[in-house]
Coordinates of C-alpha atoms in Angstrom, one line a residue:
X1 CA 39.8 -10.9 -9.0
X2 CA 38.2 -8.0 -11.0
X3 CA 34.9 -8.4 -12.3
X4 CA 34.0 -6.2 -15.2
X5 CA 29.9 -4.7 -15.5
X6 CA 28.2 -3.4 -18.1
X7 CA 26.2 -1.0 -18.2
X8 CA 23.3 -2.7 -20.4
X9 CA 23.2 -5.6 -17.5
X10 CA 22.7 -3.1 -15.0
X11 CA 19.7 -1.9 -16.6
X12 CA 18.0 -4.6 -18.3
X13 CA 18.4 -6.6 -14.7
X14 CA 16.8 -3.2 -12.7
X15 CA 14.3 -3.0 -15.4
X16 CA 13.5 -6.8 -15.3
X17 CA 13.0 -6.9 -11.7
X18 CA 10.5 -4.2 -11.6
X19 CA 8.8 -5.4 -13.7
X20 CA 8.5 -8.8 -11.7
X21 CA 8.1 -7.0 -8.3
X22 CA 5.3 -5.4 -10.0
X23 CA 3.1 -8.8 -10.1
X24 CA 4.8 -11.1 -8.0
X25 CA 4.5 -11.0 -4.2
X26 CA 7.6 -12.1 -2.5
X27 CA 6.6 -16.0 -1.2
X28 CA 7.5 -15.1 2.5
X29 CA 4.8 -12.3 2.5
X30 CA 2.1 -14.7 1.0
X31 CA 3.2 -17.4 3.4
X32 CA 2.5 -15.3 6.5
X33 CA -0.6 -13.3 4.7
X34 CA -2.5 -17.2 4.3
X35 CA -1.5 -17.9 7.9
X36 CA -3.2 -14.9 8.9
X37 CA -5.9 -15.8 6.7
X38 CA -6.6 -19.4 8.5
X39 CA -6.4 -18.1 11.9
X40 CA -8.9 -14.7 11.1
X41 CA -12.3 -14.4 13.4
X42 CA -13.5 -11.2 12.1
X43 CA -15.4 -11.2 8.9
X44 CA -15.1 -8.5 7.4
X45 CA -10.4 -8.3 8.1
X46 CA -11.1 -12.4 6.6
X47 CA -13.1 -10.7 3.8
X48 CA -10.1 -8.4 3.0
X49 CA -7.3 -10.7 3.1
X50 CA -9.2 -12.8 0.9
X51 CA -9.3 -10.5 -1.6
X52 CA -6.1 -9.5 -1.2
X53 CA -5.0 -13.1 -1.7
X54 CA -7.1 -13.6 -4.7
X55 CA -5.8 -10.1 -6.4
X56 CA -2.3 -11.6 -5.4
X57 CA -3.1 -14.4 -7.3
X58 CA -4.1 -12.6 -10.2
X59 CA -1.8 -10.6 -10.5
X60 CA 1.0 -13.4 -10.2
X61 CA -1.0 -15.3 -12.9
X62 CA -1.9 -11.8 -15.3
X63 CA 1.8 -10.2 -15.1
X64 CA -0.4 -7.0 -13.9
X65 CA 0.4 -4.9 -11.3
X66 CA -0.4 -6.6 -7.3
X67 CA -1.8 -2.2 -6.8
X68 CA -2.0 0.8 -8.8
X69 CA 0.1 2.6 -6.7
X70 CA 3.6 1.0 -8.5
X71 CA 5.4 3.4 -6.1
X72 CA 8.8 5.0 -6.2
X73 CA 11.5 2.9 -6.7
X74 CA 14.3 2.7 -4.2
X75 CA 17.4 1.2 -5.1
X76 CA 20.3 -0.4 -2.7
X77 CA 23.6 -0.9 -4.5
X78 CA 26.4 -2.3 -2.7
X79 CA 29.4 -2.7 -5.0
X80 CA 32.3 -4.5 -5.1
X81 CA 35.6 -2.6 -4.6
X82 CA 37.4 -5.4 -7.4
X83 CA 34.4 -3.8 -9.5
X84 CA 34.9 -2.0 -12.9
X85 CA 32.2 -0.4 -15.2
X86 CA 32.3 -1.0 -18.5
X87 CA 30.4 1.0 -21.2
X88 CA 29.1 3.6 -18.8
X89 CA 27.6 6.8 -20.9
X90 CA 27.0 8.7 -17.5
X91 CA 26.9 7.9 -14.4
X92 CA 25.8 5.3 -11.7
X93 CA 22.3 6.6 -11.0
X94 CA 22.2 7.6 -14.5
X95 CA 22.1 3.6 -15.5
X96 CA 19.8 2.8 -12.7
X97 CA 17.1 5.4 -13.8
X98 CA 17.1 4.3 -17.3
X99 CA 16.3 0.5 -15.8
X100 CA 13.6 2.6 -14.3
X101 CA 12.7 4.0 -16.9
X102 CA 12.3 0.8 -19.2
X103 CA 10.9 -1.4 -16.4
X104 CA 7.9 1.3 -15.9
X105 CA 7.4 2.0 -19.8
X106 CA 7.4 -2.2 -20.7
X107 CA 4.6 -2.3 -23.2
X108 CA 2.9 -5.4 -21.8
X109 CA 3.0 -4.1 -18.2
X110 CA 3.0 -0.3 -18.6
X111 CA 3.4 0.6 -14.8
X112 CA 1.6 3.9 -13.0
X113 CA 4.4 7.0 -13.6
X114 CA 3.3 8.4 -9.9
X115 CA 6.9 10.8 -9.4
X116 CA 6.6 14.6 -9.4
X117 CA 9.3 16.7 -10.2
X118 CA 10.1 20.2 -8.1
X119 CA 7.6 18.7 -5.1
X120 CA 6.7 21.5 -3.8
X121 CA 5.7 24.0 -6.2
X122 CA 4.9 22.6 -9.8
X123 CA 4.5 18.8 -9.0
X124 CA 4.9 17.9 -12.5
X125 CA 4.8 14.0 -13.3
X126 CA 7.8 12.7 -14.6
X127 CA 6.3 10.3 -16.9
X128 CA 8.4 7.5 -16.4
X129 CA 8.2 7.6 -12.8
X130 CA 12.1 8.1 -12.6
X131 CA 14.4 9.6 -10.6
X132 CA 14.8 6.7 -8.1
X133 CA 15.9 7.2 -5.3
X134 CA 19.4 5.5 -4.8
X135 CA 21.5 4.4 -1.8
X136 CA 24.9 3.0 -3.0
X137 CA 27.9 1.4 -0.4
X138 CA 31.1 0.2 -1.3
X139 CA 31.9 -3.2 -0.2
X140 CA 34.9 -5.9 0.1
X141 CA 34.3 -8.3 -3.1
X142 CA 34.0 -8.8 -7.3
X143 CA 30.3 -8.6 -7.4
X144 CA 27.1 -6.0 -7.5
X145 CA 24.7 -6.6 -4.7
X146 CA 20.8 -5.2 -5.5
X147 CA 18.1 -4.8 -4.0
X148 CA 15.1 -3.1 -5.6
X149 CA 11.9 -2.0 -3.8
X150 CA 8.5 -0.1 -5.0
X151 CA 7.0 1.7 -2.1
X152 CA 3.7 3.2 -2.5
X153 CA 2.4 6.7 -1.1
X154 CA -0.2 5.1 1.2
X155 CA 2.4 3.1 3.5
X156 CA 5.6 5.5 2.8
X157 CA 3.3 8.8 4.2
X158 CA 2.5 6.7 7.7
X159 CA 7.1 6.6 8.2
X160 CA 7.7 8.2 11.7
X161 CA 10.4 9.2 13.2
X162 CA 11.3 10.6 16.8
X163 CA 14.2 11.6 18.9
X164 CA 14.0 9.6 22.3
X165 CA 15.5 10.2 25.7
X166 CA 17.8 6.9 26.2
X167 CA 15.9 5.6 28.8
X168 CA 12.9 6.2 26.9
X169 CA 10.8 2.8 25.9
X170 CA 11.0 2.5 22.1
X171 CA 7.7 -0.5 22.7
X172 CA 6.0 2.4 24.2
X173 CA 6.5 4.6 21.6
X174 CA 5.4 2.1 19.2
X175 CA 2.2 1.3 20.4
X176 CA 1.2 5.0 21.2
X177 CA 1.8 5.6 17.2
X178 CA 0.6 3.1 15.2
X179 CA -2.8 3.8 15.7
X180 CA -2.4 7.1 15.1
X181 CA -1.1 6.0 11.7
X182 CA -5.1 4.4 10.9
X183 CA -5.2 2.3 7.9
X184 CA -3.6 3.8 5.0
X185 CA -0.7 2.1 5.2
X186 CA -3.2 -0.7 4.0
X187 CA -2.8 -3.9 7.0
X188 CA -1.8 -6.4 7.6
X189 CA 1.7 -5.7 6.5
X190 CA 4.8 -5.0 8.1
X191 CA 6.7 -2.5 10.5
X192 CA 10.7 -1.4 9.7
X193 CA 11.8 0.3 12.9
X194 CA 15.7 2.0 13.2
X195 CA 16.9 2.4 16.3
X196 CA 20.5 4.6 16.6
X197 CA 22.6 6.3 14.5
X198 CA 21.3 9.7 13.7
X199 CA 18.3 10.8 12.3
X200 CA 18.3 10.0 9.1
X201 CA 20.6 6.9 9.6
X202 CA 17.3 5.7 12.0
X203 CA 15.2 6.4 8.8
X204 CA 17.6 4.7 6.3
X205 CA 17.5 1.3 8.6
X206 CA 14.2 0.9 9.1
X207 CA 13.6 0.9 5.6
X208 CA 16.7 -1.4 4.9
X209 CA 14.9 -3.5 7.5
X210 CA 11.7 -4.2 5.3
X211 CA 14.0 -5.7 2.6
X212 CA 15.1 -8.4 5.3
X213 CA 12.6 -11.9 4.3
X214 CA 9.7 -12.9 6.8
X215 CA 10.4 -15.2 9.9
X216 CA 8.1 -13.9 12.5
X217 CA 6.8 -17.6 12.4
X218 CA 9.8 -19.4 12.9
X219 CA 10.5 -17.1 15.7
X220 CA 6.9 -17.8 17.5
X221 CA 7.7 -21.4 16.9
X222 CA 11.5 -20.8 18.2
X223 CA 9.9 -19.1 21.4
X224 CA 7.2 -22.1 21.7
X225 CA 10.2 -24.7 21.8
X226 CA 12.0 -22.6 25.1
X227 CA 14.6 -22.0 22.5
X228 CA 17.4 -18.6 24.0
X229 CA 16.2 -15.3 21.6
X230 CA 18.2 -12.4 21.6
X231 CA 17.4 -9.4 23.1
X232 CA 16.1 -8.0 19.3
X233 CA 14.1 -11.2 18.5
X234 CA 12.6 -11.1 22.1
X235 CA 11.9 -7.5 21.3
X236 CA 10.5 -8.2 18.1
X237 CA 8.1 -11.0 19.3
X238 CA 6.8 -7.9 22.0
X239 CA 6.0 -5.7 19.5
X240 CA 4.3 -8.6 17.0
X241 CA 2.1 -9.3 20.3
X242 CA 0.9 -6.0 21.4
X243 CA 1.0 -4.4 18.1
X244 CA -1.4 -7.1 17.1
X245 CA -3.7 -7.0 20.6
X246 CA -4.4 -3.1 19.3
X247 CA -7.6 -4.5 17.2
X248 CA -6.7 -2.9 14.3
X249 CA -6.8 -5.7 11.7
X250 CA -7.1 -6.3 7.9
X251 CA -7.5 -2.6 6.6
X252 CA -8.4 -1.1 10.2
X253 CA -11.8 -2.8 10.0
X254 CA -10.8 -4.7 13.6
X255 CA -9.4 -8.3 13.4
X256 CA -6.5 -10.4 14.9
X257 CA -4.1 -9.5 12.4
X258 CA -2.7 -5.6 11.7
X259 CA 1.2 -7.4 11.5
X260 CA 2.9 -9.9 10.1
X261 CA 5.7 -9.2 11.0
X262 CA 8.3 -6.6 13.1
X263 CA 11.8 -6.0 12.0
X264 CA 14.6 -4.0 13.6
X265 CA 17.6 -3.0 13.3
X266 CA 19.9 -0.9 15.6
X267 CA 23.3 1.2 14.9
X268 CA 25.6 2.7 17.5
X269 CA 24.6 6.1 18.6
X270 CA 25.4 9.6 20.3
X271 CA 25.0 9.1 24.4
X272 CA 22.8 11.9 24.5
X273 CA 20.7 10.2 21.9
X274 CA 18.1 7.3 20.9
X275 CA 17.3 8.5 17.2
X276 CA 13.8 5.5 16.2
X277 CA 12.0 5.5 13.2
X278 CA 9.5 3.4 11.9
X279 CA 8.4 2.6 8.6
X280 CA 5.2 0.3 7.2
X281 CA 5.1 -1.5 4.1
X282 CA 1.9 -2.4 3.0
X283 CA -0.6 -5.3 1.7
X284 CA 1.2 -4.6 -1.7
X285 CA 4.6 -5.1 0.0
X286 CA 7.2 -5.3 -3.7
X287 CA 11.1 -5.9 -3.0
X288 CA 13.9 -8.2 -4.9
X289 CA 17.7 -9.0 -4.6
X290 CA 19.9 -10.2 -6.8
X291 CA 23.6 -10.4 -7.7
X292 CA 25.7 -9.2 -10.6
X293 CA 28.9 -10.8 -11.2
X294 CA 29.5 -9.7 -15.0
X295 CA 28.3 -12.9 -16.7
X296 CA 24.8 -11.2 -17.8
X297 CA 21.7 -9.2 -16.8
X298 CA 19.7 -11.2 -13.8
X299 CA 16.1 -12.8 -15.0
X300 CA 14.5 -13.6 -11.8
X301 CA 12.8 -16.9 -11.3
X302 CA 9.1 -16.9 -11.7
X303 CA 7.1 -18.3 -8.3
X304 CA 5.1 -21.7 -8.3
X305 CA 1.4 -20.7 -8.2
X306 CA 1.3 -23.4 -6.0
X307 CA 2.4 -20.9 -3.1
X308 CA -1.0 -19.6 -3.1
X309 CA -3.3 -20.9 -1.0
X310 CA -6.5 -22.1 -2.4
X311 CA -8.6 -18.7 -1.6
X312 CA -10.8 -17.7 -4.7
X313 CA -13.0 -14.7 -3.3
X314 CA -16.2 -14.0 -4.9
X315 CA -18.4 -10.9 -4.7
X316 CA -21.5 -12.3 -1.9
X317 CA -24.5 -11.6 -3.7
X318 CA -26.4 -13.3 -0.8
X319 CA -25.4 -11.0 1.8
X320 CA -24.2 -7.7 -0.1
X321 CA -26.9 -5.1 -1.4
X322 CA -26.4 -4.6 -4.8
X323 CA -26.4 -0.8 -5.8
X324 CA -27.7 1.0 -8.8
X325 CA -25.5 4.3 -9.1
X326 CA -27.4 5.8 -11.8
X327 CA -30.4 5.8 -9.6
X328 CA -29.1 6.4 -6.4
X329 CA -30.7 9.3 -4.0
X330 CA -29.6 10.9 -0.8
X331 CA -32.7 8.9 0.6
X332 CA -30.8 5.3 0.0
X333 CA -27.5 6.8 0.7
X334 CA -28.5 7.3 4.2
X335 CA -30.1 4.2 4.7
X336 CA -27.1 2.5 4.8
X337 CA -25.0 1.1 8.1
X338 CA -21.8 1.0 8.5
X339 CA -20.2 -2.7 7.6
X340 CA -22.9 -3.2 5.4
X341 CA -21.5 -4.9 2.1
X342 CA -22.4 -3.1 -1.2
X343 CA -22.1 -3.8 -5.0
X344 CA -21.4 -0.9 -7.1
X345 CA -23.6 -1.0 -10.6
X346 CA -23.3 1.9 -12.8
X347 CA -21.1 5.1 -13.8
X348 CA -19.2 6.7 -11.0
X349 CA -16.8 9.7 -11.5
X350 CA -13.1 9.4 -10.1
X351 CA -10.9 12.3 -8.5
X352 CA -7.8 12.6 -6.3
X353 CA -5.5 15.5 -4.6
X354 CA -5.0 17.0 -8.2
X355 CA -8.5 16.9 -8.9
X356 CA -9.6 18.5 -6.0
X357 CA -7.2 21.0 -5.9
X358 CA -8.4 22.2 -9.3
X359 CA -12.2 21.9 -8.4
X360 CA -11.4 24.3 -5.4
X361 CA -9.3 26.4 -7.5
X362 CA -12.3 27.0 -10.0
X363 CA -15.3 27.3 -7.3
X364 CA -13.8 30.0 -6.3
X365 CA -13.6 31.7 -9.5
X366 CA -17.1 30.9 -10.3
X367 CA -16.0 28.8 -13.4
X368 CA -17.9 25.8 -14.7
X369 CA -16.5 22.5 -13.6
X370 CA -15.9 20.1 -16.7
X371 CA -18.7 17.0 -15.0
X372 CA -21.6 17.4 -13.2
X373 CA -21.3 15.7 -9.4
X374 CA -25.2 15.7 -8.9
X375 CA -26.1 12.9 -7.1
X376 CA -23.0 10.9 -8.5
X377 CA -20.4 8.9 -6.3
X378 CA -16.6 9.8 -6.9
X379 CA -13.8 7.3 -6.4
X380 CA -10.4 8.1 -4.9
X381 CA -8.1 6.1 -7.6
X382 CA -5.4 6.8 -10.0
X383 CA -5.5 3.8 -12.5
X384 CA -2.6 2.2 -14.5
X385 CA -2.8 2.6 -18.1
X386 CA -5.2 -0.7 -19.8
X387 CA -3.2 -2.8 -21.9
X388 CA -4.8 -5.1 -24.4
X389 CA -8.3 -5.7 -24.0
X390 CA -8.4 -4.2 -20.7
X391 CA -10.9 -1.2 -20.1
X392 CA -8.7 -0.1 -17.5
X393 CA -5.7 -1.3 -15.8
X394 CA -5.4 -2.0 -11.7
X395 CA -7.3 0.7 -10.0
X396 CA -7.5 0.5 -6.5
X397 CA -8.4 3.1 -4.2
X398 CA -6.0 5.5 -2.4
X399 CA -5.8 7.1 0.7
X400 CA -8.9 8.8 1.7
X401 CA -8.1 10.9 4.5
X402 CA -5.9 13.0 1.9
X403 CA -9.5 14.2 0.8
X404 CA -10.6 15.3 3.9
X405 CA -10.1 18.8 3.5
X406 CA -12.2 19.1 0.5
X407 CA -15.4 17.0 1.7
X408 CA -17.6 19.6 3.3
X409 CA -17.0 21.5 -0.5
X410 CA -17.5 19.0 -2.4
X411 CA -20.6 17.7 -0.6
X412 CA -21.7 21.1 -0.2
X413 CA -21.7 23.0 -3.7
X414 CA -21.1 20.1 -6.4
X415 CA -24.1 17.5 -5.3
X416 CA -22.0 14.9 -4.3
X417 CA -23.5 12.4 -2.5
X418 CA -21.2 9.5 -1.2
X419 CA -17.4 8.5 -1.7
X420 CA -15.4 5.8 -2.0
X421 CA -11.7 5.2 -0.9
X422 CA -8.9 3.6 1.1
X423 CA -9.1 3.6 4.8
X424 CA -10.2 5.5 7.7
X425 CA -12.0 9.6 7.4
X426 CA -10.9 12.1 9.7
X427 CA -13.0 14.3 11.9
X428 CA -13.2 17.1 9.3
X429 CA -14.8 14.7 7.0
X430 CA -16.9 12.8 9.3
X431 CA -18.3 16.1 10.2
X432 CA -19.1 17.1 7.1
X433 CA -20.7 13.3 6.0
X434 CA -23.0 13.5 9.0
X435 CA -24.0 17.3 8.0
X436 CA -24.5 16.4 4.8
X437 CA -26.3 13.0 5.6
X438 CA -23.9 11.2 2.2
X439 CA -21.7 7.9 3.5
X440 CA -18.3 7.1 2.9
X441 CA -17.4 3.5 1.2
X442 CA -14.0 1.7 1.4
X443 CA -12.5 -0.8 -1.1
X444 CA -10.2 -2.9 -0.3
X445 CA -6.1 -1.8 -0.6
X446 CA -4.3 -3.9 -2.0
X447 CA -6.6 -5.8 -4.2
X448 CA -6.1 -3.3 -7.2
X449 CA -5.8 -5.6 -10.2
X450 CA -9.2 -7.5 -8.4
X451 CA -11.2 -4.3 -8.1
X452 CA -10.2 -3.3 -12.1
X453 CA -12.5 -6.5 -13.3
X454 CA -15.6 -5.0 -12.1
X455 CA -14.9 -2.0 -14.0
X456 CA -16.3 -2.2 -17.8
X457 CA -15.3 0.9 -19.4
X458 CA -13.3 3.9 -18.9
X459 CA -13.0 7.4 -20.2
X460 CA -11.3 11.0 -19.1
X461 CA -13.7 13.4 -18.8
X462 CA -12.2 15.8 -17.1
X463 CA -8.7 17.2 -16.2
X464 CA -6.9 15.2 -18.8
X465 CA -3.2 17.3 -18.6
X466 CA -3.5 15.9 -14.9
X467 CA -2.4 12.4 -16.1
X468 CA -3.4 9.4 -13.8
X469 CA -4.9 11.9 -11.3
X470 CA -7.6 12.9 -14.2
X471 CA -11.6 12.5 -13.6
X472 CA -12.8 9.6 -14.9
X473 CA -16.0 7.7 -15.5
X474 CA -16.3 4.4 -14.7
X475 CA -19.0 2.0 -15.7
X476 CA -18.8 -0.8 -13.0
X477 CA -20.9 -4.4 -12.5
X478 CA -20.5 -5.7 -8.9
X479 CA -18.0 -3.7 -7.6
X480 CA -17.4 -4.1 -3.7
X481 CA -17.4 -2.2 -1.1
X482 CA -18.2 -1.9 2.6
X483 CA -20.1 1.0 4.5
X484 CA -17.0 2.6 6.5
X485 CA -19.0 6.1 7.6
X486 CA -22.7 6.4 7.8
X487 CA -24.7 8.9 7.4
X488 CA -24.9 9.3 10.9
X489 CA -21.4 10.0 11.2
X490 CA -20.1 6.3 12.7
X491 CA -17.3 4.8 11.4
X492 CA -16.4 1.3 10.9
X493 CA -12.7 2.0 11.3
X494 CA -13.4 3.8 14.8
X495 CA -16.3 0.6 16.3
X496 CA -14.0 -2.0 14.6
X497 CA -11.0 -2.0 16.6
X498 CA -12.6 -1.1 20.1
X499 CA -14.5 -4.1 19.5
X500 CA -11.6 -6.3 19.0
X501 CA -9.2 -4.6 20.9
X502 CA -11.2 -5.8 23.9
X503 CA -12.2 -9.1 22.8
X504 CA -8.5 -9.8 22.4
X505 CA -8.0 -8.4 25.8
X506 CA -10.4 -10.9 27.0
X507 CA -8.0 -14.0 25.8
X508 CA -11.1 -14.9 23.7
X509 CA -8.9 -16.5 20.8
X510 CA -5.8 -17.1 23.1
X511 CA -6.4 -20.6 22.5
X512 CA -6.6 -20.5 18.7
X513 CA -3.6 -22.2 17.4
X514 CA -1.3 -20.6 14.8
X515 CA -2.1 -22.2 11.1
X516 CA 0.4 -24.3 9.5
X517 CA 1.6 -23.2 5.8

């Protein structure tokens, strides 16, 4: 039987489903993320999951994006060989770019346009944050299989790949690169891992992997019963276990949890060969299927609320200092310790790569710089547009270590005296924070939509042509942080998982049981 699509259902369903993926986390995720949650001994991975659950939440309840990274849209089309297109002005990827196009432009949920054109010389934003990028397979059958995903920057720049011997140990190589990845990939989330094939076919499954639902669970409980697992599930379970025994935790702060989950999957292969990659998706994990068979576009069914667990974080004002930013001095700044809590009050200037790039560009021409960094705080972000009343929409933090290069500049002829961001700092920039006695703060990825509450007002005031990667001001009330390098140079993200590396090596919390849904 032939089953006859049109074009318009193609991309009002694409369009449609980013904009659900946008604000709805898939249940499976938030099922495994509140299990993590119950069974969490360290404070300050507990503290970051609960935001992240609360943001979730949110963002579910405020159709506003889970993070401000809305990522690049990846597309899997397999289609029906009894298939015919109907009403098709161009072609395939052509219709699935204009559903890209619409979902990110919707007026009530404008989404963050983050794609460049020409990547490696003018990097010019796109606007619409199209082209996707599109894998399509024919397949027996009438019908239009789809899956759509949004991976953001932070967890798509930690993908590996290597080239193994055949006898090498794929668990091996696992566990000597994740914690080389650190914590922009923004844990606890998940790990995609090819295995076979070729290079890029490796690549290609282990991001196919991360479309596949949530089970690790059912598998521990499978396990638990004496039940037979395969030779992948047993593998799986290995790499859940150890992976997890690293210490990493809730955004690389040290906790029980850096996975929820391990996935794999495995293609025939050269005998020379034993092609692995592995890819992360984050805390802000965003993926749908559906199924066209020519009666419509898809509308995808809206969650419960109910899947939520009943976690409503609130800022501590008990045990966090609160900060005054428009008063602050190098002499506070270096008071503070790392895993101290802090709330932001106050105007704070914002600035990413682009940013940057430009400040270097003109300190080396000797030309004036558009703001004055004296004894201000800048914030790694690129916000989503406000909509409505909003003063700005979700604007979490990005990956800090991208920043590294520039901190002993920035610290060192603008006045800057402290930053805030996503994630670990390198050495370069440790360096340069302990010569310069200024700190580094981290917010929490993943809770985007969360952080954007504390912030009152926005304005450009600087750098506007450079789109979401402009300087802002920000006037913020509460906003929260933690102390992840000191002046003294110790970081959080270093102290945090030896800790609980080694208190998981002790079987401390071998006995804790797993929580129930």
């Amino acid at each position: 039987m032939t089953t006859t699509l049109k074009q318009s259902d193609l991309i009002e369903s694409i369009a449609a489903a980013l904009q659900y993926i946008s604000y709805y986390h898939p249940a499976d995720y938030i099922a495994h993320l509140a299990r993590a949650y119950e069974r969490e001994q360290s404070a300050a991975a507990k503290d970051a999951i609960a935001q992240i659950l609360t943001n979730s939440k949110m963002s579910a309840f405020g159709h506003r994006p889970i993070c401000q990274d809305t990522g690049i849209v990846n597309v899997f089309l397999k289609i029906g060989m009894d298939v015919r297109f109907e009403g098709f002005t161009g072609s395939l990827e052509d219709a699935v770019n204009e559903g890209v196009r619409r979902g990110y432009n919707h007026p009530d949920n404008m989404l963050r346009a983050s794609v460049v054109a020409d990547p490696q010389f003018a990097r010019k934003n796109t606007k619409d944050n199209t082209p996707a990028v599109i894998f399509t397979e024919l397949v027996p059958g009438d019908k239009v299989d789809v899956t759509v995903a949004a991976k953001g920057g932070g967890s798509e720049n930690k993908s590996k790949m290597v080239m193994l011997n055949p006898s090498d140990s794929v668990v091996d190589w696992v566990l000597k690169t994740v914690p080389t990845m650190g914590a922009g990939w923004c844990p606890p989330g998940m790990l995609g891992i090819g295995i076979g094939g070729t290079a890029e076919k490796a690549v290609l499954m282990a991001k196919e992997s991360l479309m596949d639902d949530l089970d690790m669970y059912e598998l521990q409980a499978k396990a638990a019963k004496g039940e037979k697992l395969s030779q992948v599930e047993e593998m799986r379970l290995e790499l859940y276990e150890k992976v997890n025994a690293l210490g990493i935790g809730a955004q690389g702060l040290g906790g029980l949890t850096t996975v929820l989950d391990v996935k794999i999957k495995m293609y025939p292969t050269h005998a020379a060969s034993k092609p692995v990659a592995m890819i992360p998706n984050c805390a802000a994990t965003r993926h749908a299927h559906f199924v066209l068979d020519g009666s419509g576009p898809v509308y995808l069914e809206a969650p419960s609320l109910d899947l939520w667990p009943k976690v409503d974080w609130q800022p501590d004002t008990q045990k966090s200092k609160r900060v005054n930013l428009d008063t602050l001095t190098k002499e506070e700044v270096a008071s503070w310790k790392p895993g101290d809590t802090l709330l932001l009050n106050g105007k704070m200037l914002t600035g990413r790569d682009a940013a940057h790039k430009r400040i270097q560009d003109m300190l080396a021409k000797g030309e004036k710089l558009p703001v004055d960094f004296t004894n201000r705080v800048i914030y790694y972000v690129g916000p989503v547009d406000p909509v409505r009343d909003e003063a700005v929409g979700p604007a979490g933090p990005t990956t800090a270590t991208r920043m590294d290069k520039f901190t002993d500049m920035m610290l060192s002829k603008t006045g800057l005296i402290a930053m805030i961001g996503k994630a670990e700092r390198g050495p370069t920039a440790i360096e340069a924070i302990q010569k310069h006695k200024s700190a580094y703060l981290m917010a929490v990825g993943g809770a985007a939509y969360l952080v954007s509450k504390a912030i009152k007002t926005a304005k450009v005031v600087g750098f506007e042509d450079l789109g979401m990667e402009a300087i802002y001001e920000f006037d913020v009330v509460d906003m929260p942080v933690t102390v992840a390098v000191d002046a003294g140079g110790t970081s959080a993200h270093v102290t945090g998982p030896a800790e609980w590396s080694k208190r998981i090596a002790s079987g401390e919390f071998k006995n804790i049981p797993l929580a129930v849904a």
